[in-house]
Coordinates of C-alpha atoms in Angstrom, one line a residue:
X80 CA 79.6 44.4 74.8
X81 CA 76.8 42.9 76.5
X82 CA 74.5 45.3 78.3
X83 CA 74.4 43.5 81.7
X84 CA 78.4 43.7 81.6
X85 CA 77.9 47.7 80.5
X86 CA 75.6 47.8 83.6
X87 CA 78.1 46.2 85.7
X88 CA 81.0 47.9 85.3
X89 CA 79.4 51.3 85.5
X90 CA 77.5 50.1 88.5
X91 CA 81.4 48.6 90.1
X92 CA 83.3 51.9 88.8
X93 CA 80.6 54.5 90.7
X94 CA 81.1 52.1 93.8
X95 CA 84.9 52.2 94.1
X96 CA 84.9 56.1 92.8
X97 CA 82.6 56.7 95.3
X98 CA 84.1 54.8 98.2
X99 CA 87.4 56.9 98.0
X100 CA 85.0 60.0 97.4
X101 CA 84.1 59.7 100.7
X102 CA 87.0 58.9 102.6
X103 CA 89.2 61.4 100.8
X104 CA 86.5 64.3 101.3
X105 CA 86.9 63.6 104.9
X106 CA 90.8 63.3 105.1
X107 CA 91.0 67.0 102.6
X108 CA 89.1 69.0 105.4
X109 CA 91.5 67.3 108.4
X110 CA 94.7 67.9 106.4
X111 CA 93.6 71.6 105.3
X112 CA 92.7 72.3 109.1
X113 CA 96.1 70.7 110.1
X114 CA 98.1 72.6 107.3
X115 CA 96.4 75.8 108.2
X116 CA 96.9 75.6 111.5
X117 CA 100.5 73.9 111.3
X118 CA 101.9 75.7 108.3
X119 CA 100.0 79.0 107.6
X120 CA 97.7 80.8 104.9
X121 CA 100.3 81.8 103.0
X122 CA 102.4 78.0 102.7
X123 CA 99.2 76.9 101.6
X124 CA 98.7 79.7 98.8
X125 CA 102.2 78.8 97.5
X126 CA 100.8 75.2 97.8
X127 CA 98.0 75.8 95.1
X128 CA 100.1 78.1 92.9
X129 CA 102.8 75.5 92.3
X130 CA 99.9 73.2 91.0
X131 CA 98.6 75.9 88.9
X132 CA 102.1 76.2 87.1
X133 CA 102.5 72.7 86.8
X134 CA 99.0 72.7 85.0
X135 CA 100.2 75.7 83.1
X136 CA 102.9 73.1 81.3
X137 CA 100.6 70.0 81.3
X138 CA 98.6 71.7 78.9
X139 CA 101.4 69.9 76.1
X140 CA 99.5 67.0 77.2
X141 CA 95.7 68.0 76.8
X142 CA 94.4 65.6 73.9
X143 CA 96.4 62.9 73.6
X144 CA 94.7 61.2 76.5
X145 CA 91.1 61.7 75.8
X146 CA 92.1 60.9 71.5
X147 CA 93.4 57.6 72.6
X148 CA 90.6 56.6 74.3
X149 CA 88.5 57.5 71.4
X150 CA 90.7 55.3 68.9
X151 CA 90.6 52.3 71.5
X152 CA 87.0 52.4 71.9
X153 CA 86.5 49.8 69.0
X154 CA 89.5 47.3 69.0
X155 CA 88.9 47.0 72.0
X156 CA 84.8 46.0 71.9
X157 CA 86.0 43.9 68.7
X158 CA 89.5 42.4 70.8
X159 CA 91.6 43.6 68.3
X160 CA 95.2 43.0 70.4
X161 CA 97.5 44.3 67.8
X162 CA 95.6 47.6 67.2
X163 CA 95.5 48.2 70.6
X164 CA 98.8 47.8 71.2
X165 CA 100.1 49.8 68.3
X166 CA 97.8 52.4 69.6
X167 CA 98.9 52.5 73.1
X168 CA 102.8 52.7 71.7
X169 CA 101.7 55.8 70.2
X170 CA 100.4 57.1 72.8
X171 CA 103.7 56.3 74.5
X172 CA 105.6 58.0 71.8
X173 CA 103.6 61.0 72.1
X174 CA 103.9 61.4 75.8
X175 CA 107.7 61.0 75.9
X176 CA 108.0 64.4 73.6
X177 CA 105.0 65.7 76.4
X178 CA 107.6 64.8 79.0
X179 CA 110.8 66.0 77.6
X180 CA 108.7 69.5 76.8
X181 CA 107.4 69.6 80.6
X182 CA 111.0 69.2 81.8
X183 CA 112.5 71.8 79.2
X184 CA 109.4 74.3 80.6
X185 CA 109.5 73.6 84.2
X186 CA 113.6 74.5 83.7
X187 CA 112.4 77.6 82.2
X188 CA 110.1 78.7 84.7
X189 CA 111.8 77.7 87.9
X190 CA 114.0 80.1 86.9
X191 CA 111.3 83.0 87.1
X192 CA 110.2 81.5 91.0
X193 CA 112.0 84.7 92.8
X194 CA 109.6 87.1 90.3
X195 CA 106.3 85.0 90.5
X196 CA 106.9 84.4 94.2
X197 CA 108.2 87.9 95.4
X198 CA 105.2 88.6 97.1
X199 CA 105.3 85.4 99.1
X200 CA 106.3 85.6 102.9
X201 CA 107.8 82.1 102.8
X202 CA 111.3 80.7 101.5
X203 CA 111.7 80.3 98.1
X204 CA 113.2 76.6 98.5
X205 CA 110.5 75.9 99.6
X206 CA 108.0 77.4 95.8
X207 CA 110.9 75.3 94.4
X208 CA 110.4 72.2 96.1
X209 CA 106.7 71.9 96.4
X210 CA 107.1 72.6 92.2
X211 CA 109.2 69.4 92.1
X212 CA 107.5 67.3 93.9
X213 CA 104.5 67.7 91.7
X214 CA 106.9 68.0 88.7
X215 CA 108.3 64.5 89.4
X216 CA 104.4 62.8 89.9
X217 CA 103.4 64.3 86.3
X218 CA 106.8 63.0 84.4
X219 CA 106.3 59.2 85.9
X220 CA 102.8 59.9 84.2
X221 CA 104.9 60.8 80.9
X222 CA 107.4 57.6 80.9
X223 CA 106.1 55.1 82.7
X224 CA 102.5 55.0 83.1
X225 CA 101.0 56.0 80.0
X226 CA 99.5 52.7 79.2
X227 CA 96.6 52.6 81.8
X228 CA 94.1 54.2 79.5
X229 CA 93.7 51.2 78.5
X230 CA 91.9 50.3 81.7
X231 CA 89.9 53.5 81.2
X232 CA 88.5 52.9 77.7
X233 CA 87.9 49.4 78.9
X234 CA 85.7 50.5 81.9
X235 CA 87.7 49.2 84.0
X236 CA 88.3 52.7 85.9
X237 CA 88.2 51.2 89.4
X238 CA 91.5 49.1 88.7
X239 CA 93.5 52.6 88.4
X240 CA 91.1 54.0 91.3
X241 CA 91.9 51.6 94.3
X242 CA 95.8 52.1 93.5
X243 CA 95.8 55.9 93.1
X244 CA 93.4 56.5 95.9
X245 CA 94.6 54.1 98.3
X246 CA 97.9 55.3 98.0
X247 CA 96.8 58.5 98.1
X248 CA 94.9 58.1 101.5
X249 CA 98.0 56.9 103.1
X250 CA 99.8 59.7 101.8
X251 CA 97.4 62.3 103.3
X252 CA 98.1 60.9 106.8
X253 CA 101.6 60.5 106.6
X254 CA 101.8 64.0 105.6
X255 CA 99.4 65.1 108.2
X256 CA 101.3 63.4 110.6
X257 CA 105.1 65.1 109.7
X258 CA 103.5 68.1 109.7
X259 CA 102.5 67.8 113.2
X260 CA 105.3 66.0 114.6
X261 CA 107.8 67.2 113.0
X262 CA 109.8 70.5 112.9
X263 CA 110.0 71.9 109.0
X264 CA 107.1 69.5 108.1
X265 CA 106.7 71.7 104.9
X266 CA 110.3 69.7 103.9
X267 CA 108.9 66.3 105.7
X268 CA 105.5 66.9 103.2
X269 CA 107.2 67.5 99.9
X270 CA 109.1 64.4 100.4
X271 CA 106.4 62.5 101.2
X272 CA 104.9 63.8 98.0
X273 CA 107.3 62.7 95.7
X274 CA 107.6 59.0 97.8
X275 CA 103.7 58.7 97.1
X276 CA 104.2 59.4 93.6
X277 CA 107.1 56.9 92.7
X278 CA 104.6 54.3 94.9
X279 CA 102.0 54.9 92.4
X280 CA 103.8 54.2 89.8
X281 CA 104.9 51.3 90.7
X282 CA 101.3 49.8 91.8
X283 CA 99.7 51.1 88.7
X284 CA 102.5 49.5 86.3
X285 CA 101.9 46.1 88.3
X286 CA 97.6 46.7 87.4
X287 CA 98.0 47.1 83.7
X288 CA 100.8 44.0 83.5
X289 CA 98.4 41.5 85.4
X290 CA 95.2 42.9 84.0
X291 CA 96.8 43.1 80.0
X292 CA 100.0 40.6 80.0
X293 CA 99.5 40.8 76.4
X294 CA 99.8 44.5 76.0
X295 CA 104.0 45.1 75.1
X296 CA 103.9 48.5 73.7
X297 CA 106.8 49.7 71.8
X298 CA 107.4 53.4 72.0
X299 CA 110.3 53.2 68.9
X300 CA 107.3 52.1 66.5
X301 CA 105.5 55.5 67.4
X302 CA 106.4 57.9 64.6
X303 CA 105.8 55.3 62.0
X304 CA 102.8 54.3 63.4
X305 CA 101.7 58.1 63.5
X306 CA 100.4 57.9 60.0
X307 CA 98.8 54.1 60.1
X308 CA 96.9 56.0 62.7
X309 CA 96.7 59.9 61.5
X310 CA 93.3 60.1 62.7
X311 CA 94.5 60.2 66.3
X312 CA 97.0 63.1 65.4
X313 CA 94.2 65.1 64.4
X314 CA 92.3 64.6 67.3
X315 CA 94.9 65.3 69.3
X316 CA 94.9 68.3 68.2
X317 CA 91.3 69.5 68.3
X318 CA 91.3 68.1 72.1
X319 CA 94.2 70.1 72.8
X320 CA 91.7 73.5 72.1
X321 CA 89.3 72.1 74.3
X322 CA 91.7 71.4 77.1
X323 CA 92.7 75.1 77.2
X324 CA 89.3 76.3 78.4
X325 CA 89.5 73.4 80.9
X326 CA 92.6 74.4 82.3
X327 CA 91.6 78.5 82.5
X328 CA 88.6 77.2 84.5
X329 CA 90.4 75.5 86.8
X330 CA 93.7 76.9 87.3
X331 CA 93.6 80.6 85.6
X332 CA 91.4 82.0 88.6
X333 CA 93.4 81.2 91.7
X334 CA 96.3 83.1 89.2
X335 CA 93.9 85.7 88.5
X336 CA 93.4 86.2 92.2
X337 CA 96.9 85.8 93.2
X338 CA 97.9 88.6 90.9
X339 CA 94.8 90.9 92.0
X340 CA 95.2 90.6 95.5
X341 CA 97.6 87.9 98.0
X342 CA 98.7 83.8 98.2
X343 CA 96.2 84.2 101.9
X344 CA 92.9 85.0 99.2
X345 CA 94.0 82.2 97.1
X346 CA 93.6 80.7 100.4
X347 CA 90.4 81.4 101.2
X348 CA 89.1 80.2 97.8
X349 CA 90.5 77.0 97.8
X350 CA 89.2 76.5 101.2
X351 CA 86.1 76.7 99.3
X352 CA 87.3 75.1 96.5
X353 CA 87.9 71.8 98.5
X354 CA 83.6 72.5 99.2
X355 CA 83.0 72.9 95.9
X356 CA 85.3 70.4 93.4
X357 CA 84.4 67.9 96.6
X358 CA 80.8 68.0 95.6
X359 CA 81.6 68.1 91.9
X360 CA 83.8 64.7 92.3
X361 CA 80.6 63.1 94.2
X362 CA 78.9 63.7 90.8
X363 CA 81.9 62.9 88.9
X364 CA 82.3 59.8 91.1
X365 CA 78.5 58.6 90.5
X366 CA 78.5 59.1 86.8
X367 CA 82.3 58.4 85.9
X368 CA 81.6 54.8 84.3
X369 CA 79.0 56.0 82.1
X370 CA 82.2 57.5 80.1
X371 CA 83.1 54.6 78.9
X372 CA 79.8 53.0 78.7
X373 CA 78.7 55.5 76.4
X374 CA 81.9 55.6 74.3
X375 CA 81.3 52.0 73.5
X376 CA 77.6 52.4 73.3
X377 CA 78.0 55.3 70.4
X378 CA 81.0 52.7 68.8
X379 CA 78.0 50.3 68.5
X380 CA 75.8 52.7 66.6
X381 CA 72.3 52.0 68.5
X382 CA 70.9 56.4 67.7
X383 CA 67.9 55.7 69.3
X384 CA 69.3 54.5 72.8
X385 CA 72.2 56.6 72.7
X386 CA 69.5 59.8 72.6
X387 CA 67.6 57.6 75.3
X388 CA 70.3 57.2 77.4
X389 CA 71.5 61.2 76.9
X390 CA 68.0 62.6 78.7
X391 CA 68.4 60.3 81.5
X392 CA 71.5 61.6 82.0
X393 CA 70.8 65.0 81.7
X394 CA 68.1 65.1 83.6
X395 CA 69.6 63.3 86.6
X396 CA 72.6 65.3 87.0
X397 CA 70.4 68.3 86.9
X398 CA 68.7 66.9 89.3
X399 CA 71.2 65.4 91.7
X400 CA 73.2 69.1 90.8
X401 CA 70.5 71.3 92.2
X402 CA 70.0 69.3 95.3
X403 CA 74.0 69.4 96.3
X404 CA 73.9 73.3 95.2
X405 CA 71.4 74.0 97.3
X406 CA 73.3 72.6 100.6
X407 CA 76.4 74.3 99.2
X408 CA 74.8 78.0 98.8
X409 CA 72.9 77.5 102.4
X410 CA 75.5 75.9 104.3
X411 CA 79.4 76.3 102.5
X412 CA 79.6 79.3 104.9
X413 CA 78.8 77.8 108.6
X414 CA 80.8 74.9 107.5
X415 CA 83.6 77.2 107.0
X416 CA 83.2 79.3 110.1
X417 CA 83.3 75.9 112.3
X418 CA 85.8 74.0 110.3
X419 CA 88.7 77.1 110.8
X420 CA 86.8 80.3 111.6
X421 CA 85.2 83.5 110.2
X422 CA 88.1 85.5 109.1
X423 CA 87.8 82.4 105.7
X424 CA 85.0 83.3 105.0
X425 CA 82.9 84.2 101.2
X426 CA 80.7 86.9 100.6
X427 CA 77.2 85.5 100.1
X428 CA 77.5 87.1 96.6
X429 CA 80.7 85.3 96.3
X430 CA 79.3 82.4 97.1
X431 CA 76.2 82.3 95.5
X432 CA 78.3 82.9 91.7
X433 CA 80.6 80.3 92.6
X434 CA 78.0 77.8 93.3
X435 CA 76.0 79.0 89.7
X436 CA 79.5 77.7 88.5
X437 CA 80.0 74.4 89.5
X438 CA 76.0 73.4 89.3
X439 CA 76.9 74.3 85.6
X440 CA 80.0 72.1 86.0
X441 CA 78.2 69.6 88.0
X442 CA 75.1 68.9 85.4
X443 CA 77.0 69.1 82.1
X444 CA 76.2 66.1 79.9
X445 CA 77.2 66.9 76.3
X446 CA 80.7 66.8 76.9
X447 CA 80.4 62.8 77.5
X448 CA 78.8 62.3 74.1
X449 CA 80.5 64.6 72.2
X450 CA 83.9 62.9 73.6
X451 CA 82.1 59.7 72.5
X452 CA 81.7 60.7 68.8
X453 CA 85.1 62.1 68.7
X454 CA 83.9 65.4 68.1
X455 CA 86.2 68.1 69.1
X456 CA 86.8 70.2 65.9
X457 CA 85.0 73.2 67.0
X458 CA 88.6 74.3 68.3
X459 CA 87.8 78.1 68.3
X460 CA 85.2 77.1 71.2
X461 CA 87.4 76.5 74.0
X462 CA 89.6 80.0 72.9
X463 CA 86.4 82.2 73.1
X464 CA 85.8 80.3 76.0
X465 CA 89.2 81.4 77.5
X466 CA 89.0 84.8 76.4
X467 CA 85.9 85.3 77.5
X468 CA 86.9 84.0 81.1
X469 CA 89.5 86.0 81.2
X470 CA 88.8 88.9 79.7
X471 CA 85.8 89.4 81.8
X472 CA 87.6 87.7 85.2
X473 CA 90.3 90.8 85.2
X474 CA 87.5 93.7 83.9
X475 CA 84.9 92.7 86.4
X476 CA 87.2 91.9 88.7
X477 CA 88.7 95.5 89.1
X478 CA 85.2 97.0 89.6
X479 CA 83.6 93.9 92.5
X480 CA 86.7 92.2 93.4
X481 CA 87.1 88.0 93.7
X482 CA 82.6 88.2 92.9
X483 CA 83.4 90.2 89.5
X484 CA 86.5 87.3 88.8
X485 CA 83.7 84.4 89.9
X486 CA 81.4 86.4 87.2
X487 CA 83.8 86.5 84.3
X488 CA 83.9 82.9 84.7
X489 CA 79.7 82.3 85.1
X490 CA 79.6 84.0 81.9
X491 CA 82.2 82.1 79.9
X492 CA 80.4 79.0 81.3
X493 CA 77.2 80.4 80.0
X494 CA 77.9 81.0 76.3
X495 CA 80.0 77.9 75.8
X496 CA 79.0 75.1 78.0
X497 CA 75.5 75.8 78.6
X498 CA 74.8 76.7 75.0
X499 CA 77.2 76.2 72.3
X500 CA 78.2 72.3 73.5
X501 CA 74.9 71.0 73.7
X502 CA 73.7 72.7 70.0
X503 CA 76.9 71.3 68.4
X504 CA 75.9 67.6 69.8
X505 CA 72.3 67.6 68.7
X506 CA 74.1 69.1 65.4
X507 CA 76.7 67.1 64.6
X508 CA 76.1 64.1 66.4
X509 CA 72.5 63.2 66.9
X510 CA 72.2 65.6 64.0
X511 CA 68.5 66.1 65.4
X512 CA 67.0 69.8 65.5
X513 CA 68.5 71.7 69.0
X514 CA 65.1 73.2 69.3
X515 CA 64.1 69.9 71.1
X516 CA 66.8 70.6 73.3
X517 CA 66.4 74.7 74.2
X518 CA 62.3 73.2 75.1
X519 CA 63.4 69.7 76.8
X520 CA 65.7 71.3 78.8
X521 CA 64.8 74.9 79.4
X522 CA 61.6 73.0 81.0
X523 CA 63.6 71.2 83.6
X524 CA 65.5 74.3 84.7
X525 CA 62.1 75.7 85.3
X526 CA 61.3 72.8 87.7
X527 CA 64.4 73.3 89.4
X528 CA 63.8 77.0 89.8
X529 CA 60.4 76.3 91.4
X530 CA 61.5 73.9 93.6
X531 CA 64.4 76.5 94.5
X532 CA 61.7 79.0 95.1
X533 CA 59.0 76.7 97.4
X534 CA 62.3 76.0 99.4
X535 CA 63.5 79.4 99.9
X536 CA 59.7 80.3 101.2
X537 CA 59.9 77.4 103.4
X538 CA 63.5 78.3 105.1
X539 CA 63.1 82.2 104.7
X540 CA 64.5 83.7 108.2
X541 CA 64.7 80.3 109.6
X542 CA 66.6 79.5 112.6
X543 CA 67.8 76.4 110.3
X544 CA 70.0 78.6 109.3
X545 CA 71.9 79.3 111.7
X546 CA 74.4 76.9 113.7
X547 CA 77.0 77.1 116.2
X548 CA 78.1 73.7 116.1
X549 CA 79.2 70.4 114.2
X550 CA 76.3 68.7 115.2
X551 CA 73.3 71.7 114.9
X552 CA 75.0 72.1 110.9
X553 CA 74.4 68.3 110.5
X554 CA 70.8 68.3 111.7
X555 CA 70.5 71.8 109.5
X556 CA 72.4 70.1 106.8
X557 CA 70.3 67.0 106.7
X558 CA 66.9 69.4 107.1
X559 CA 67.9 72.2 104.3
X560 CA 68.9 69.5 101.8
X561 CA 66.1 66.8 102.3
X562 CA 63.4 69.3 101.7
X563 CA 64.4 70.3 98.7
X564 CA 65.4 67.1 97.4
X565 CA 61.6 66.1 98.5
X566 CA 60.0 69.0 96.8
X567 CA 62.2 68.5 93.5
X568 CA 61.5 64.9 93.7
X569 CA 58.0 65.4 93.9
X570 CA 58.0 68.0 90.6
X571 CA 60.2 66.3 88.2
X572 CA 58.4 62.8 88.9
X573 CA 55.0 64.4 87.7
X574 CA 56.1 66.3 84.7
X575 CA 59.5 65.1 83.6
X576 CA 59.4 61.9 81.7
X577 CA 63.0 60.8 81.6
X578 CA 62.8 61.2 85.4
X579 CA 60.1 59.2 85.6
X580 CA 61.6 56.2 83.7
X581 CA 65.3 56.7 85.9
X582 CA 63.1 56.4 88.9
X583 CA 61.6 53.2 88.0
X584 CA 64.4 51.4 87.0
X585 CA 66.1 52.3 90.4
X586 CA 62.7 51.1 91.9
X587 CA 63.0 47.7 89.8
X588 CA 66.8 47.3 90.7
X589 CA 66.2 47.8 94.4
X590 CA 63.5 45.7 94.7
X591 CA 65.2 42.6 92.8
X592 CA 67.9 43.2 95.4
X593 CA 65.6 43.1 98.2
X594 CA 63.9 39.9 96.6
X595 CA 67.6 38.4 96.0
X596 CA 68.5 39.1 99.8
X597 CA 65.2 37.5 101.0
X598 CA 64.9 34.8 98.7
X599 CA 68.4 33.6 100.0

């Protein structure tokens, strides 16, 4: 693949992620407000725990997804039809046995809903309905549209983008608006949920057919195609490991603190989690095509740009990390108190671990390239990962509370995906000395900690701080989080390298745009 059309579609995914970034960030805090206000704490504790289940059993899934892109990566830079579509028929075959095991679970566990839920101060119709809804979104996923990672390995994200998301806007204000309106909007919401889901479907199976009218899979020819293509089996597996530290990141804490305290503290942390996972899909949204990109750039086999391209990266989500953390720490909690009041709110403690978690999450590079080489076979990672978040979630958590729970999962991210990810790349796959890496980037973190100390001098009892409405948090917002950017700017242009060169080729590209604009 040509580099300009690399460029291109990374440049037209981070546009169209980031579009819907923006307007579904916006719509999330409405909806919340409007569901907290409409429905109650507690209907929107059962809300998140459903999800968490549902996640619990999706976990058959973790793998295939992320193996199939792998395997597609080079039929489809070489446009090698029949490969691909005997891969994708796999995939289908694979996902119909994911399906039939979700449904055989979910059976299971509805049935324990009066146990899980006896604490909850809503109907239990209602555990079981919200549970289906999301249920019957995952299964179309299962048997009907399995086939658009195709559009994913092919960078073509932004196809599968402006159908989900656009769909998924007009969900959010129909369901704001029976929630309203309506009386038992909780029933008018979960029925809107599953109506969004089948709509989905439907425009995502129209995307792949027009895009791919070529691609007729054939879901009978998966188990003799799974040893033509063995090598997908075993990465199925491997990725499956991986997927379980994912998943106790994500959805073992709100569990953790369900079972340690009530559904209105799960609550209160996905209020902030809403903050938080919004910022982290900004990054995710801005950095999504390079996925791809670099999957077909590794496929190609040019080492020295592929470790060019690597520091670039790294150093501009740690970058672009530090800046957004920074606004999170010194502003999550007046956002919260105006957006539905104080009795939501964080400890500063709280806060300031949970932020330390998602920078990590925010700035983490390796996992791109080591998805890009295919390397997942360090499957004993992801389980000391888990055990290690868990383990130290539940015995922290019984001496500080929801901070020792956010600390148990610091730590895990700590020893697995601050260290052990990034030394099993520059092993395995640059297969390159990690030293380079512990100097290279331990020096940028030390950038970022002085810029985060000239800042806190610079803001230290300052009236910034402290707001009492929309507009003084936006002037405060806009204040607090363009200094530091400034003063981290200003450090990592002088003595970071890869910085320097990112910088430049923004420059470049912004001035040829100018020059285009003018020129015509």
């Amino acid at each position: 693949m040509a580099e300009v059309s690399r460029t291109a579609r990374v440049i037209q995914n981070a546009k169209v992620a980031l579009f819907f970034y923006c307007i579904n960030l916006i719509l999330q805090f409405f909806s919340r407000k409007i569901f907290l206000d409409c429905l109650g704490a507690e209907l929107l504790g059962l809300n998140t725990t459903a999800q968490n289940l549902l996640q619990f059993l999706n976990l058959a899934e973790s793998g295939i997804g992320a193996a199939v892109a792998f395997a597609l990566y080079k039929p489809l830079s070489r446009g090698n039809r029949q490969e691909i579509i005997d891969i994708v028929s796999l995939q289908g075959w694979f996902y119909r046995w994911v399906g039939l095991f979700v449904i055989a679970g979910s059976v299971v566990l509805m049935a324990f809903f009066p146990w899980i839920f006896a604490k909850a101060q809503v109907p239990l119709i209602y555990a079981y309905g919200t549970f289906i809804a999301f249920l019957i979104s995952a299964l179309l996923g299962y048997f009907v549209n399995y086939n658009i990672i195709i559009l994913s390995a092919d960078q073509k994200e932004y196809k599968i983008a402006i159908q989900t998301q656009t769909v998924k806007v007009l969900k959010i204000f129909v369901q704001m608006t029976v929630i309203w309106i309506f009386p038992h909007g909780y029933v008018w919401w979960m029925l809107v949920e599953a109506l969004a889901a089948v709509t989905t479907c439907v425009c995502l199976r129209h995307c792949v057919e027009k895009e791919f009218p070529w691609l007729r899979s054939d879901i009978s020819k998966g188990k003799s195609l799974k040893g033509k293509y063995n090598f997908i089996l075993v990465k199925i597996k491997q990725v499956f490991f991986h997927r379980i530290g994912g998943y106790v990141l994500n959805q073992a804490t709100p569990l953790i603190i369900y079972a340690t305290g009530s559904l209105t503290l799960v609550a209160i942390y996905g209020n902030y989690l809403i903050i938080l996972f919004g910022a982290l899909l900004l990054v995710d949204a801005l950095f999504r095509g390079f996925n791809s990109s670099v999957g077909n750039l590794v496929a190609e086999s040019d080492n020295s740009k592929i470790k060019q391209i690597f520091w670039k990266l790294c150093t501009i989500r740690l970058y672009l990390a530090s800046v957004i953390c920074i606004g999170l720490f010194y502003l999550s909690n007046s956002f919260v108190t105006l957006w539905i009041g104080q009795e939501y709110l964080l400890t500063e403690q709280s806060l300031a671990i949970l932020v330390a978690i998602y920078f990590i999450q925010m700035s983490r590079t390796a996992d791109i390239f080591l998805v890009a080489y295919g390397l997942f076979r360090d499957v004993w990672a992801p389980i000391v990962e888990a055990f290690l978040n868990v383990g130290f979630s539940l015995l922290l958590g019984s001496f500080w509370g929801i901070s020792g729970i956010f600390l148990g999962v610091l730590i895990s991210q700590l020893v697995v995906v601050n260290s052990w990810k990034p030394y099993f790349l520059f092993k395995e796959g640059f297969k390159q000395n990690f030293f380079e890496y512990v100097v290279t980037y331990t020096k940028k973190i030390f950038l970022i900690l002085i810029s985060v100390i000239f800042h806190a001098l610079v803001f230290v009892n300052s009236s910034f701080l402290i707001v009492e409405s929309i507009y003084g948090w936006l002037i405060s917002s806009l204040i607090i989080v363009f200094t530091y950017a400034v003063i981290c700017l200003f450090l990592f242009y002088i003595f970071d390298i890869s910085f320097r060169l990112v910088a430049q080729q923004i420059f470049v590209m912004v001035l040829q745009k100018f020059r285009k604009l003018y020129s015509n």
